[in-house]
Amino acid sequence: MLRQVLHRGLRTCFSRLGHFIASHPVFFASAPVLISILLGASFSRYQVEESVEHLLAPQHSLAKIERNLVNSLFPVNRSKHRLYSDLQTPGRYGRVIVTSFQKANMLDQHHTDLILKLHAAVTKIQVPRPGFNYTFAHICILNNDKTCIVDDIVHVLEELKNARATNRTNFAITYPITHLKDGRAVYNGHQLGGVTVHSKDRVKSAEAIQLTYYLQSINSLNDMVAERWESSFCDTVRLFQKSNSKVKMYPYTSSSLREDFQKTSRVSERYLVTSLILVVAMAILCCSMQDCVRSKPWLGLLGLVTISLATLTAAGIINLTGGKYNSTFLGVPFVMLGHGLYGTFEMLSSWRKTREDQHVKERTAAVYADSMLPFSLTTAMYLVTFGIGASPFTNIEAARIFCCNSCIAIFFNYLYVLSFYGSSLVFTGYIENNYQHSIFCRKVPKPEALQEKPAWYRFLLTARFSEDTAEGEEANTYESHLLVCFLKRYYCDWITNTYVKPFVVLFYLIYISFALMGYLQVSEGSDLSNIVATATQTIEYTTAQQKYFSNYSPVIGFYIYESIEYWNTSVQEDVLEYTKGFVRISWFESYLNYLRKLNVSTGLPKKNFTDMLRNSFLKAPQFSHFQEDIIFSKKYNDEVDVVASRMFLVAKTMETNREELYDLLETLRRLSVTSKVKFIVFNPSFVYMDRYASSLGAPLHNSCISALFLLFFSAFLVADSLINVWITLTVVSVEFGVIGFMTLWKVELDCISVLCLIYGINYTIDNCAPMLSTFVLGKDFTRTKWVKNALEVHGVAILQSYLCYIVGLIPLAAVPSNLTCTLFRCLFLIAFVTFFHCFAILPVILTFLPPSKKKRKEKKNPENREEIECVEMVDIDSTRVVDQITTV
C-alpha cells in the first residue's frame, strides 16, 4: 500500500512540474542555453593530460613503492651503465629497430656500415635554441670519463668492423652475452633480434638490431631540448629510411606513447562529425510521420541539442575545475546519447498517448507524470554506478575521470531534458493544437482547400483534423507513424505467436552457449598499444619488438636492500638459488667466479671480504663498470659494510606478453616474502601491471554492487518489487552475453571495455525497466495481452533510440584507432544484446513466467455497461429498419 501511495505521490509531483514548465516555457528553454554558453567559454583553459602513467597505471600499487625505494638506493646518476630496458625510470630516450625486408643478416659488412652511419647521423642531430645549438653530446647521459654512454651493441659493431678491416677472424659475437676487447661482458639480448646461433652461442646472423640513445632531463630546459631532440630523431630516421629503401626502421621515443594516445582524438574528428550528421538525420526521420501537423521532426533535432548542451556544460565544469582532457573522453558523448535519446523519445511516446482535445499544459503534465518517474530512476542508477566509479575506490585514474565526467554530464542531461526539451515539447504542442505545419509552422488548410493544388503540395500538407475523426478513433490518430503501425499491427502479434516462441527460446539457448564459451576465455589486457591509434610509431615498434626481441623478458632489477653476510657461502648460494633460471647480468656471479680464479676462499671473515670486494672493483678492469651495483658504508673503525646491492635478471621466454610478465612478477614477489634475504624486484613496466587485474575490475565490481543495492533499496519504492527482480535478471543476462561475445570478438578486459560494461548496466535498465514495469503492473488480462501492450507503449521509443544509437556508432568503426575499435565493439554489443532482449527474449519469456495475470469476469455496472443507441431509418416504402450502433 505504501508503495502505491509513494508512486502516486511522485507522479503527482512530476505532473505539477510539467504544468509549471508548460506555464513558463521561455525561461526553461533559454536558461540551459545560457548556462551552456557561459560554461562552454571555459574552453579557453582547455588542457590535455600529458602523463600516460598517471592515467593508466594503478594509482596505489606496490610497484610504485618499490620504485621509490630503488631510486633512493640507486639514483639514476649511479646507474649509467645499467640502462637496459629503462631499468628504473623511462626518462627521455630515442630508440630504433633496424631490420631488412629480405630478412638479411644485419651483421654483414653492408648493414654494419649502414647502422654505424645511422648512428653517426643521430649523434649529429642539432636542436637550435637562441644562441646555441644542442647536439646529442650536450644532452646525453655521461660516463665517468665525461663521454656519452651509447649502447654496447655500437661498440660490438665497431669492433666487428675493425676486425674485418684488419682481417681478424678470431672475433666472435656470442648471444645473449658477449665480451668486448676491454674484458667487459655485455648483454645483447635486447639489441640483437631474430638471432641464429652456432654452437656455443656464437651468433651466425641477426635479422634486427636495436639502438637506444638515453637523454638527460634534469631540469625544464633540458627536458624541453630533449623532447625536441626526440622529434628530430624520428625525422632523421625517416629520412635515412627513404635514402635506404632496402632496410626498414622503426623509431620510437619516450613521447611516442603519449602522442599516439592523444592522436586518437585528432583522427576521430571527421568521423564524429559524420556520426553527428547521421544521428541528426535518423532522429528527424524517427520523429516524422505523414501527418504534417502531428509530425515532430524538430523534437528529434532538439533532443540532440539537449544532449549537446549537457555535454558542453559538463566539459565546461571539468575545465573550470582544472580537469584535463584525454582520449577516453570520446566515449562520454555515446553514454549521453544512449541515455538522453531514450528519455526524449519516451516523452514523445507519452505525448502521443494524450488526448488532443486537452490543453497543452494538461498534455505536458500528463507526459511528465507518465515518463519522468522511470527516467528519474534510471538517471539515479547512472549517477550511482558512475559515482562509485568516480570515487577513490577506483585505482585507475582514466576510469575515475571518465566516470566523474559521465556523472556530471548525465546529471545536467537530466535537468536539461526536464527543462529545455520539456519546453520544446510545449512549443511544438502549441503548433500542433493550432494545426500549423510541423516544419514550416504555417497554418495547414483543410482538405477542401487543397483540391486544386498539385499532388506534391497536397502530400506535404497532409493532415487529419479533429472534426474529421470519429470520437472512438481519436486514440488512433498517431497510427500513421511507421514504427507505431509496424509494432501494433505486425510485430506484437508475430513475436507472441505460439509457433514463434520455441524458436526464440532455442535462439536464447544458443546465445547463452556462445556467451559462456567466450566468458571462459576472458583475458585482461594491460598492453598499452590497445589504447593508441593504429598505423603509429607505437604499434609498428611494438609489433617489431615482439617479433624480433621476444626471446628474453625485459631486464628485471634484483635489489637486496639489507646488509647481509656476503662472505657467507650459504648466503651466496641462497641468492643464486633465488635467481635460478634467469640470465644474470650482474656483478655477483661474475665476482664469485673472479675470486675462484684467484683461488680466494669465499669463507673469509667479513672485514677481509668487504675489503677485497671494494679493492677488486677499483682495480680489476672487468669490474670497473659494476661499481654502481654495490653501496658501501664506511664505519667509524674504517670497516666497510655493504648496505645494498643489485643484480639484473633476464628470463628466457617463448613470447613476451603481459600475462607472462605478470605471472613472473607475482612469482618473484612471493619468493621475496618467504626468502631469507630481503630483496625486491623492479622494472618500469611493473608499474602498469602491478595489481592491474584487481584495479581494472574494481570499478565494474563496485558498480555492480551499487546497482544491486540500489535495485534492492528501490524495491521498497516502486509499485511492485517483482519489477526489480526482472530488471536484475535482465541485466545479468545482458552483461554475461556482452562479456562473452566481446571476448569472442577479440576484445580484452581493459580500461575502455570495463567502462563500457559499467555503461551497459545502465543502458539495459534504461531500455528494459519501463517495459517491464508496464507488464508487471498490468492486471485483469492475459500475459500475452500485457506483453503486447508493453511493446506498443514503450517499443517505439526503444526502437527509435536504438536506430539512432547504431547509426551514430557505425562511423566509429572506421576510426583508425585501437581505442575507438574497442569502444565500438563494446557499445555495439551492448546496444544489440539489449535490443535482442527487449524485442525477443523478454516478450516471449514473460508470456509464460510470473507474474500471473487473472482475467477478471466482466461485471455490468453503472460504470461499465453497454449503451445501445438505436437509430430509426425509414425508406421510401415506409419500411422501418433499426440500425444498432454499439459503444462501450
JSON list of N, CA, C and O in Angstrom, two decimals, residues 394-442:
[
{"chain": "A", "resi": 394, "resn": "THR", "atom": "N", "xyz": [38.28, 3.65, -7.04]},
{"chain": "A", "resi": 394, "resn": "THR", "atom": "CA", "xyz": [38.80, 3.34, -8.37]},
{"chain": "A", "resi": 394, "resn": "THR", "atom": "C", "xyz": [40.27, 3.67, -8.42]},
{"chain": "A", "resi": 394, "resn": "THR", "atom": "O", "xyz": [40.67, 4.82, -8.18]},
{"chain": "A", "resi": 395, "resn": "ASN", "atom": "N", "xyz": [41.09, 2.68, -8.75]},
{"chain": "A", "resi": 395, "resn": "ASN", "atom": "CA", "xyz": [42.54, 2.82, -8.67]},
{"chain": "A", "resi": 395, "resn": "ASN", "atom": "C", "xyz": [43.18, 3.26, -9.97]},
{"chain": "A", "resi": 395, "resn": "ASN", "atom": "O", "xyz": [44.36, 3.57, -10.00]},
{"chain": "A", "resi": 396, "resn": "ILE", "atom": "N", "xyz": [42.41, 3.27, -11.07]},
{"chain": "A", "resi": 396, "resn": "ILE", "atom": "CA", "xyz": [42.93, 3.71, -12.36]},
{"chain": "A", "resi": 396, "resn": "ILE", "atom": "C", "xyz": [42.36, 5.09, -12.66]},
{"chain": "A", "resi": 396, "resn": "ILE", "atom": "O", "xyz": [41.15, 5.26, -12.75]},
{"chain": "A", "resi": 397, "resn": "GLU", "atom": "N", "xyz": [43.22, 6.05, -12.83]},
{"chain": "A", "resi": 397, "resn": "GLU", "atom": "CA", "xyz": [42.80, 7.44, -12.94]},
{"chain": "A", "resi": 397, "resn": "GLU", "atom": "C", "xyz": [41.95, 7.69, -14.17]},
{"chain": "A", "resi": 397, "resn": "GLU", "atom": "O", "xyz": [41.00, 8.48, -14.14]},
{"chain": "A", "resi": 398, "resn": "ALA", "atom": "N", "xyz": [42.27, 7.05, -15.29]},
{"chain": "A", "resi": 398, "resn": "ALA", "atom": "CA", "xyz": [41.49, 7.26, -16.51]},
{"chain": "A", "resi": 398, "resn": "ALA", "atom": "C", "xyz": [40.03, 6.83, -16.30]},
{"chain": "A", "resi": 398, "resn": "ALA", "atom": "O", "xyz": [39.11, 7.52, -16.75]},
{"chain": "A", "resi": 399, "resn": "ALA", "atom": "N", "xyz": [39.82, 5.71, -15.63]},
{"chain": "A", "resi": 399, "resn": "ALA", "atom": "CA", "xyz": [38.46, 5.25, -15.35]},
{"chain": "A", "resi": 399, "resn": "ALA", "atom": "C", "xyz": [37.76, 6.18, -14.38]},
{"chain": "A", "resi": 399, "resn": "ALA", "atom": "O", "xyz": [36.57, 6.49, -14.54]},
{"chain": "A", "resi": 400, "resn": "ARG", "atom": "N", "xyz": [38.47, 6.67, -13.39]},
{"chain": "A", "resi": 400, "resn": "ARG", "atom": "CA", "xyz": [37.86, 7.56, -12.40]},
{"chain": "A", "resi": 400, "resn": "ARG", "atom": "C", "xyz": [37.44, 8.87, -13.05]},
{"chain": "A", "resi": 400, "resn": "ARG", "atom": "O", "xyz": [36.32, 9.37, -12.81]},
{"chain": "A", "resi": 401, "resn": "ILE", "atom": "N", "xyz": [38.30, 9.45, -13.89]},
{"chain": "A", "resi": 401, "resn": "ILE", "atom": "CA", "xyz": [37.97, 10.71, -14.54]},
{"chain": "A", "resi": 401, "resn": "ILE", "atom": "C", "xyz": [36.81, 10.53, -15.51]},
{"chain": "A", "resi": 401, "resn": "ILE", "atom": "O", "xyz": [35.91, 11.38, -15.59]},
{"chain": "A", "resi": 402, "resn": "PHE", "atom": "N", "xyz": [36.81, 9.43, -16.25]},
{"chain": "A", "resi": 402, "resn": "PHE", "atom": "CA", "xyz": [35.71, 9.16, -17.18]},
{"chain": "A", "resi": 402, "resn": "PHE", "atom": "C", "xyz": [34.38, 9.07, -16.43]},
{"chain": "A", "resi": 402, "resn": "PHE", "atom": "O", "xyz": [33.37, 9.64, -16.86]},
{"chain": "A", "resi": 403, "resn": "CYS", "atom": "N", "xyz": [34.36, 8.34, -15.33]},
{"chain": "A", "resi": 403, "resn": "CYS", "atom": "CA", "xyz": [33.13, 8.19, -14.56]},
{"chain": "A", "resi": 403, "resn": "CYS", "atom": "C", "xyz": [32.69, 9.52, -13.96]},
{"chain": "A", "resi": 403, "resn": "CYS", "atom": "O", "xyz": [31.48, 9.82, -13.93]},
{"chain": "A", "resi": 404, "resn": "CYS", "atom": "N", "xyz": [33.63, 10.32, -13.51]},
{"chain": "A", "resi": 404, "resn": "CYS", "atom": "CA", "xyz": [33.30, 11.63, -12.96]},
{"chain": "A", "resi": 404, "resn": "CYS", "atom": "C", "xyz": [32.68, 12.52, -14.02]},
{"chain": "A", "resi": 404, "resn": "CYS", "atom": "O", "xyz": [31.64, 13.17, -13.78]},
{"chain": "A", "resi": 405, "resn": "ASN", "atom": "N", "xyz": [33.29, 12.55, -15.20]},
{"chain": "A", "resi": 405, "resn": "ASN", "atom": "CA", "xyz": [32.76, 13.36, -16.29]},
{"chain": "A", "resi": 405, "resn": "ASN", "atom": "C", "xyz": [31.39, 12.86, -16.72]},
{"chain": "A", "resi": 405, "resn": "ASN", "atom": "O", "xyz": [30.47, 13.66, -17.00]},
{"chain": "A", "resi": 406, "resn": "SER", "atom": "N", "xyz": [31.20, 11.55, -16.75]},
{"chain": "A", "resi": 406, "resn": "SER", "atom": "CA", "xyz": [29.91, 10.98, -17.14]},
{"chain": "A", "resi": 406, "resn": "SER", "atom": "C", "xyz": [28.83, 11.34, -16.13]},
{"chain": "A", "resi": 406, "resn": "SER", "atom": "O", "xyz": [27.68, 11.63, -16.50]},
{"chain": "A", "resi": 407, "resn": "CYS", "atom": "N", "xyz": [29.17, 11.31, -14.85]},
{"chain": "A", "resi": 407, "resn": "CYS", "atom": "CA", "xyz": [28.21, 11.68, -13.80]},
{"chain": "A", "resi": 407, "resn": "CYS", "atom": "C", "xyz": [27.71, 13.11, -13.99]},
{"chain": "A", "resi": 407, "resn": "CYS", "atom": "O", "xyz": [26.50, 13.38, -13.93]},
{"chain": "A", "resi": 408, "resn": "ILE", "atom": "N", "xyz": [28.65, 14.02, -14.22]},
{"chain": "A", "resi": 408, "resn": "ILE", "atom": "CA", "xyz": [28.27, 15.43, -14.39]},
{"chain": "A", "resi": 408, "resn": "ILE", "atom": "C", "xyz": [27.40, 15.59, -15.63]},
{"chain": "A", "resi": 408, "resn": "ILE", "atom": "O", "xyz": [26.37, 16.29, -15.61]},
{"chain": "A", "resi": 409, "resn": "ALA", "atom": "N", "xyz": [27.81, 14.93, -16.71]},
{"chain": "A", "resi": 409, "resn": "ALA", "atom": "CA", "xyz": [27.05, 15.06, -17.96]},
{"chain": "A", "resi": 409, "resn": "ALA", "atom": "C", "xyz": [25.65, 14.46, -17.83]},
{"chain": "A", "resi": 409, "resn": "ALA", "atom": "O", "xyz": [24.67, 15.04, -18.31]},
{"chain": "A", "resi": 410, "resn": "ILE", "atom": "N", "xyz": [25.54, 13.31, -17.18]},
{"chain": "A", "resi": 410, "resn": "ILE", "atom": "CA", "xyz": [24.23, 12.67, -17.00]},
{"chain": "A", "resi": 410, "resn": "ILE", "atom": "C", "xyz": [23.32, 13.54, -16.13]},
{"chain": "A", "resi": 410, "resn": "ILE", "atom": "O", "xyz": [22.12, 13.68, -16.41]},
{"chain": "A", "resi": 411, "resn": "PHE", "atom": "N", "xyz": [23.88, 14.14, -15.10]},
{"chain": "A", "resi": 411, "resn": "PHE", "atom": "CA", "xyz": [23.08, 14.98, -14.21]},
{"chain": "A", "resi": 411, "resn": "PHE", "atom": "C", "xyz": [22.50, 16.18, -14.96]},
{"chain": "A", "resi": 411, "resn": "PHE", "atom": "O", "xyz": [21.31, 16.49, -14.85]},
{"chain": "A", "resi": 412, "resn": "PHE", "atom": "N", "xyz": [23.34, 16.87, -15.73]},
{"chain": "A", "resi": 412, "resn": "PHE", "atom": "CA", "xyz": [22.84, 18.02, -16.48]},
{"chain": "A", "resi": 412, "resn": "PHE", "atom": "C", "xyz": [21.95, 17.60, -17.64]},
{"chain": "A", "resi": 412, "resn": "PHE", "atom": "O", "xyz": [21.04, 18.35, -18.02]},
{"chain": "A", "resi": 413, "resn": "ASN", "atom": "N", "xyz": [22.20, 16.43, -18.18]},
{"chain": "A", "resi": 413, "resn": "ASN", "atom": "CA", "xyz": [21.29, 15.94, -19.22]},
{"chain": "A", "resi": 413, "resn": "ASN", "atom": "C", "xyz": [19.90, 15.73, -18.65]},
{"chain": "A", "resi": 413, "resn": "ASN", "atom": "O", "xyz": [18.89, 16.06, -19.29]},
{"chain": "A", "resi": 414, "resn": "TYR", "atom": "N", "xyz": [19.81, 15.22, -17.43]},
{"chain": "A", "resi": 414, "resn": "TYR", "atom": "CA", "xyz": [18.51, 15.04, -16.77]},
{"chain": "A", "resi": 414, "resn": "TYR", "atom": "C", "xyz": [17.82, 16.38, -16.56]},
{"chain": "A", "resi": 414, "resn": "TYR", "atom": "O", "xyz": [16.62, 16.54, -16.86]},
{"chain": "A", "resi": 415, "resn": "LEU", "atom": "N", "xyz": [18.57, 17.37, -16.07]},
{"chain": "A", "resi": 415, "resn": "LEU", "atom": "CA", "xyz": [17.99, 18.69, -15.85]},
{"chain": "A", "resi": 415, "resn": "LEU", "atom": "C", "xyz": [17.54, 19.33, -17.15]},
{"chain": "A", "resi": 415, "resn": "LEU", "atom": "O", "xyz": [16.47, 19.96, -17.22]},
{"chain": "A", "resi": 416, "resn": "TYR", "atom": "N", "xyz": [18.34, 19.17, -18.20]},
{"chain": "A", "resi": 416, "resn": "TYR", "atom": "CA", "xyz": [18.01, 19.81, -19.47]},
{"chain": "A", "resi": 416, "resn": "TYR", "atom": "C", "xyz": [16.86, 19.11, -20.18]},
{"chain": "A", "resi": 416, "resn": "TYR", "atom": "O", "xyz": [16.11, 19.76, -20.91]},
{"chain": "A", "resi": 417, "resn": "VAL", "atom": "N", "xyz": [16.72, 17.81, -19.98]},
{"chain": "A", "resi": 417, "resn": "VAL", "atom": "CA", "xyz": [15.55, 17.12, -20.54]},
{"chain": "A", "resi": 417, "resn": "VAL", "atom": "C", "xyz": [14.29, 17.63, -19.86]},
{"chain": "A", "resi": 417, "resn": "VAL", "atom": "O", "xyz": [13.26, 17.86, -20.51]},
{"chain": "A", "resi": 418, "resn": "LEU", "atom": "N", "xyz": [14.36, 17.80, -18.53]},
{"chain": "A", "resi": 418, "resn": "LEU", "atom": "CA", "xyz": [13.22, 18.33, -17.80]},
{"chain": "A", "resi": 418, "resn": "LEU", "atom": "C", "xyz": [12.86, 19.75, -18.25]},
{"chain": "A", "resi": 418, "resn": "LEU", "atom": "O", "xyz": [11.68, 20.08, -18.38]},
{"chain": "A", "resi": 419, "resn": "SER", "atom": "N", "xyz": [13.87, 20.56, -18.48]},
{"chain": "A", "resi": 419, "resn": "SER", "atom": "CA", "xyz": [13.63, 21.98, -18.75]},
{"chain": "A", "resi": 419, "resn": "SER", "atom": "C", "xyz": [13.61, 22.29, -20.25]},
{"chain": "A", "resi": 419, "resn": "SER", "atom": "O", "xyz": [12.56, 22.63, -20.81]},
{"chain": "A", "resi": 420, "resn": "PHE", "atom": "N", "xyz": [14.75, 22.14, -20.91]},
{"chain": "A", "resi": 420, "resn": "PHE", "atom": "CA", "xyz": [14.86, 22.55, -22.31]},
{"chain": "A", "resi": 420, "resn": "PHE", "atom": "C", "xyz": [13.98, 21.71, -23.23]},
{"chain": "A", "resi": 420, "resn": "PHE", "atom": "O", "xyz": [13.21, 22.24, -24.03]},
{"chain": "A", "resi": 421, "resn": "TYR", "atom": "N", "xyz": [14.11, 20.39, -23.11]},
{"chain": "A", "resi": 421, "resn": "TYR", "atom": "CA", "xyz": [13.32, 19.54, -24.01]},
{"chain": "A", "resi": 421, "resn": "TYR", "atom": "C", "xyz": [11.84, 19.61, -23.66]},
{"chain": "A", "resi": 421, "resn": "TYR", "atom": "O", "xyz": [10.98, 19.57, -24.55]},
{"chain": "A", "resi": 422, "resn": "GLY", "atom": "N", "xyz": [11.52, 19.72, -22.36]},
{"chain": "A", "resi": 422, "resn": "GLY", "atom": "CA", "xyz": [10.12, 19.88, -21.98]},
{"chain": "A", "resi": 422, "resn": "GLY", "atom": "C", "xyz": [9.52, 21.14, -22.56]},
{"chain": "A", "resi": 422, "resn": "GLY", "atom": "O", "xyz": [8.37, 21.15, -23.02]},
{"chain": "A", "resi": 423, "resn": "SER", "atom": "N", "xyz": [10.29, 22.24, -22.56]},
{"chain": "A", "resi": 423, "resn": "SER", "atom": "CA", "xyz": [9.81, 23.49, -23.15]},
{"chain": "A", "resi": 423, "resn": "SER", "atom": "C", "xyz": [9.65, 23.34, -24.66]},
{"chain": "A", "resi": 423, "resn": "SER", "atom": "O", "xyz": [8.68, 23.87, -25.24]},
{"chain": "A", "resi": 424, "resn": "SER", "atom": "N", "xyz": [10.57, 22.62, -25.28]},
{"chain": "A", "resi": 424, "resn": "SER", "atom": "CA", "xyz": [10.45, 22.38, -26.72]},
{"chain": "A", "resi": 424, "resn": "SER", "atom": "C", "xyz": [9.18, 21.59, -27.04]},
{"chain": "A", "resi": 424, "resn": "SER", "atom": "O", "xyz": [8.50, 21.85, -28.05]},
{"chain": "A", "resi": 425, "resn": "LEU", "atom": "N", "xyz": [8.87, 20.63, -26.16]},
{"chain": "A", "resi": 425, "resn": "LEU", "atom": "CA", "xyz": [7.64, 19.86, -26.34]},
{"chain": "A", "resi": 425, "resn": "LEU", "atom": "C", "xyz": [6.41, 20.77, -26.22]},
{"chain": "A", "resi": 425, "resn": "LEU", "atom": "O", "xyz": [5.41, 20.59, -26.95]},
{"chain": "A", "resi": 426, "resn": "VAL", "atom": "N", "xyz": [6.47, 21.75, -25.34]},
{"chain": "A", "resi": 426, "resn": "VAL", "atom": "CA", "xyz": [5.36, 22.70, -25.18]},
{"chain": "A", "resi": 426, "resn": "VAL", "atom": "C", "xyz": [5.17, 23.53, -26.45]},
{"chain": "A", "resi": 426, "resn": "VAL", "atom": "O", "xyz": [4.05, 23.70, -26.95]},
{"chain": "A", "resi": 427, "resn": "PHE", "atom": "N", "xyz": [6.27, 24.04, -26.99]},
{"chain": "A", "resi": 427, "resn": "PHE", "atom": "CA", "xyz": [6.17, 24.87, -28.20]},
{"chain": "A", "resi": 427, "resn": "PHE", "atom": "C", "xyz": [5.61, 24.07, -29.37]},
{"chain": "A", "resi": 427, "resn": "PHE", "atom": "O", "xyz": [4.73, 24.56, -30.10]},
{"chain": "A", "resi": 428, "resn": "THR", "atom": "N", "xyz": [6.10, 22.85, -29.57]},
{"chain": "A", "resi": 428, "resn": "THR", "atom": "CA", "xyz": [5.57, 22.03, -30.66]},
{"chain": "A", "resi": 428, "resn": "THR", "atom": "C", "xyz": [4.13, 21.61, -30.39]},
{"chain": "A", "resi": 428, "resn": "THR", "atom": "O", "xyz": [3.36, 21.39, -31.32]},
{"chain": "A", "resi": 429, "resn": "GLY", "atom": "N", "xyz": [3.76, 21.53, -29.10]},
{"chain": "A", "resi": 429, "resn": "GLY", "atom": "CA", "xyz": [2.37, 21.23, -28.77]},
{"chain": "A", "resi": 429, "resn": "GLY", "atom": "C", "xyz": [1.43, 22.33, -29.19]},
{"chain": "A", "resi": 429, "resn": "GLY", "atom": "O", "xyz": [0.33, 22.07, -29.71]},
{"chain": "A", "resi": 430, "resn": "TYR", "atom": "N", "xyz": [1.85, 23.58, -28.98]},
{"chain": "A", "resi": 430, "resn": "TYR", "atom": "CA", "xyz": [1.03, 24.71, -29.43]},
{"chain": "A", "resi": 430, "resn": "TYR", "atom": "C", "xyz": [0.93, 24.73, -30.95]},
{"chain": "A", "resi": 430, "resn": "TYR", "atom": "O", "xyz": [-0.12, 25.07, -31.51]},
{"chain": "A", "resi": 431, "resn": "ILE", "atom": "N", "xyz": [2.01, 24.40, -31.61]},
{"chain": "A", "resi": 431, "resn": "ILE", "atom": "CA", "xyz": [1.98, 24.33, -33.08]},
{"chain": "A", "resi": 431, "resn": "ILE", "atom": "C", "xyz": [0.98, 23.27, -33.53]},
{"chain": "A", "resi": 431, "resn": "ILE", "atom": "O", "xyz": [0.21, 23.47, -34.49]},
{"chain": "A", "resi": 432, "resn": "GLU", "atom": "N", "xyz": [0.98, 22.12, -32.85]},
{"chain": "A", "resi": 432, "resn": "GLU", "atom": "CA", "xyz": [0.04, 21.06, -33.21]},
{"chain": "A", "resi": 432, "resn": "GLU", "atom": "C", "xyz": [-1.40, 21.45, -32.92]},
{"chain": "A", "resi": 432, "resn": "GLU", "atom": "O", "xyz": [-2.29, 21.23, -33.75]},
{"chain": "A", "resi": 433, "resn": "ASN", "atom": "N", "xyz": [-1.64, 22.02, -31.77]},
{"chain": "A", "resi": 433, "resn": "ASN", "atom": "CA", "xyz": [-3.01, 22.40, -31.41]},
{"chain": "A", "resi": 433, "resn": "ASN", "atom": "C", "xyz": [-3.57, 23.47, -32.33]},
{"chain": "A", "resi": 433, "resn": "ASN", "atom": "O", "xyz": [-4.79, 23.55, -32.54]},
{"chain": "A", "resi": 434, "resn": "ASN", "atom": "N", "xyz": [-2.69, 24.32, -32.89]},
{"chain": "A", "resi": 434, "resn": "ASN", "atom": "CA", "xyz": [-3.14, 25.36, -33.81]},
{"chain": "A", "resi": 434, "resn": "ASN", "atom": "C", "xyz": [-3.18, 24.89, -35.25]},
{"chain": "A", "resi": 434, "resn": "ASN", "atom": "O", "xyz": [-3.41, 25.70, -36.16]},
{"chain": "A", "resi": 435, "resn": "TYR", "atom": "N", "xyz": [-2.93, 23.59, -35.46]},
{"chain": "A", "resi": 435, "resn": "TYR", "atom": "CA", "xyz": [-2.93, 22.99, -36.80]},
{"chain": "A", "resi": 435, "resn": "TYR", "atom": "C", "xyz": [-1.97, 23.74, -37.72]},
{"chain": "A", "resi": 435, "resn": "TYR", "atom": "O", "xyz": [-2.30, 24.09, -38.85]},
{"chain": "A", "resi": 436, "resn": "GLN", "atom": "N", "xyz": [-0.76, 23.94, -37.22]},
{"chain": "A", "resi": 436, "resn": "GLN", "atom": "CA", "xyz": [0.29, 24.54, -38.03]},
{"chain": "A", "resi": 436, "resn": "GLN", "atom": "C", "xyz": [1.23, 23.44, -38.50]},
{"chain": "A", "resi": 436, "resn": "GLN", "atom": "O", "xyz": [1.39, 22.41, -37.86]},
{"chain": "A", "resi": 437, "resn": "HIS", "atom": "N", "xyz": [1.90, 23.70, -39.61]},
{"chain": "A", "resi": 437, "resn": "HIS", "atom": "CA", "xyz": [2.82, 22.72, -40.18]},
{"chain": "A", "resi": 437, "resn": "HIS", "atom": "C", "xyz": [3.99, 22.49, -39.22]},
{"chain": "A", "resi": 437, "resn": "HIS", "atom": "O", "xyz": [4.56, 23.44, -38.67]},
{"chain": "A", "resi": 438, "resn": "SER", "atom": "N", "xyz": [4.35, 21.22, -39.02]},
{"chain": "A", "resi": 438, "resn": "SER", "atom": "CA", "xyz": [5.37, 20.89, -38.01]},
{"chain": "A", "resi": 438, "resn": "SER", "atom": "C", "xyz": [6.75, 21.39, -38.40]},
{"chain": "A", "resi": 438, "resn": "SER", "atom": "O", "xyz": [7.62, 21.51, -37.53]},
{"chain": "A", "resi": 439, "resn": "ILE", "atom": "N", "xyz": [6.99, 21.68, -39.68]},
{"chain": "A", "resi": 439, "resn": "ILE", "atom": "CA", "xyz": [8.30, 22.16, -40.11]},
{"chain": "A", "resi": 439, "resn": "ILE", "atom": "C", "xyz": [8.27, 23.66, -40.40]},
{"chain": "A", "resi": 439, "resn": "ILE", "atom": "O", "xyz": [9.10, 24.42, -39.89]},
{"chain": "A", "resi": 440, "resn": "PHE", "atom": "N", "xyz": [7.28, 24.08, -41.20]},
{"chain": "A", "resi": 440, "resn": "PHE", "atom": "CA", "xyz": [7.24, 25.47, -41.66]},
{"chain": "A", "resi": 440, "resn": "PHE", "atom": "C", "xyz": [6.42, 26.37, -40.74]},
{"chain": "A", "resi": 440, "resn": "PHE", "atom": "O", "xyz": [6.44, 27.59, -40.88]},
{"chain": "A", "resi": 441, "resn": "CYS", "atom": "N", "xyz": [5.69, 25.75, -39.79]},
{"chain": "A", "resi": 441, "resn": "CYS", "atom": "CA", "xyz": [4.94, 26.49, -38.77]},
{"chain": "A", "resi": 441, "resn": "CYS", "atom": "C", "xyz": [3.87, 27.41, -39.38]},
{"chain": "A", "resi": 441, "resn": "CYS", "atom": "O", "xyz": [3.50, 28.42, -38.77]},
{"chain": "A", "resi": 442, "resn": "ARG", "atom": "N", "xyz": [3.37, 27.10, -40.54]},
{"chain": "A", "resi": 442, "resn": "ARG", "atom": "CA", "xyz": [2.27, 27.86, -41.12]},
{"chain": "A", "resi": 442, "resn": "ARG", "atom": "C", "xyz": [0.98, 27.08, -40.98]},
{"chain": "A", "resi": 442, "resn": "ARG", "atom": "O", "xyz": [0.98, 25.87, -40.85]}
]
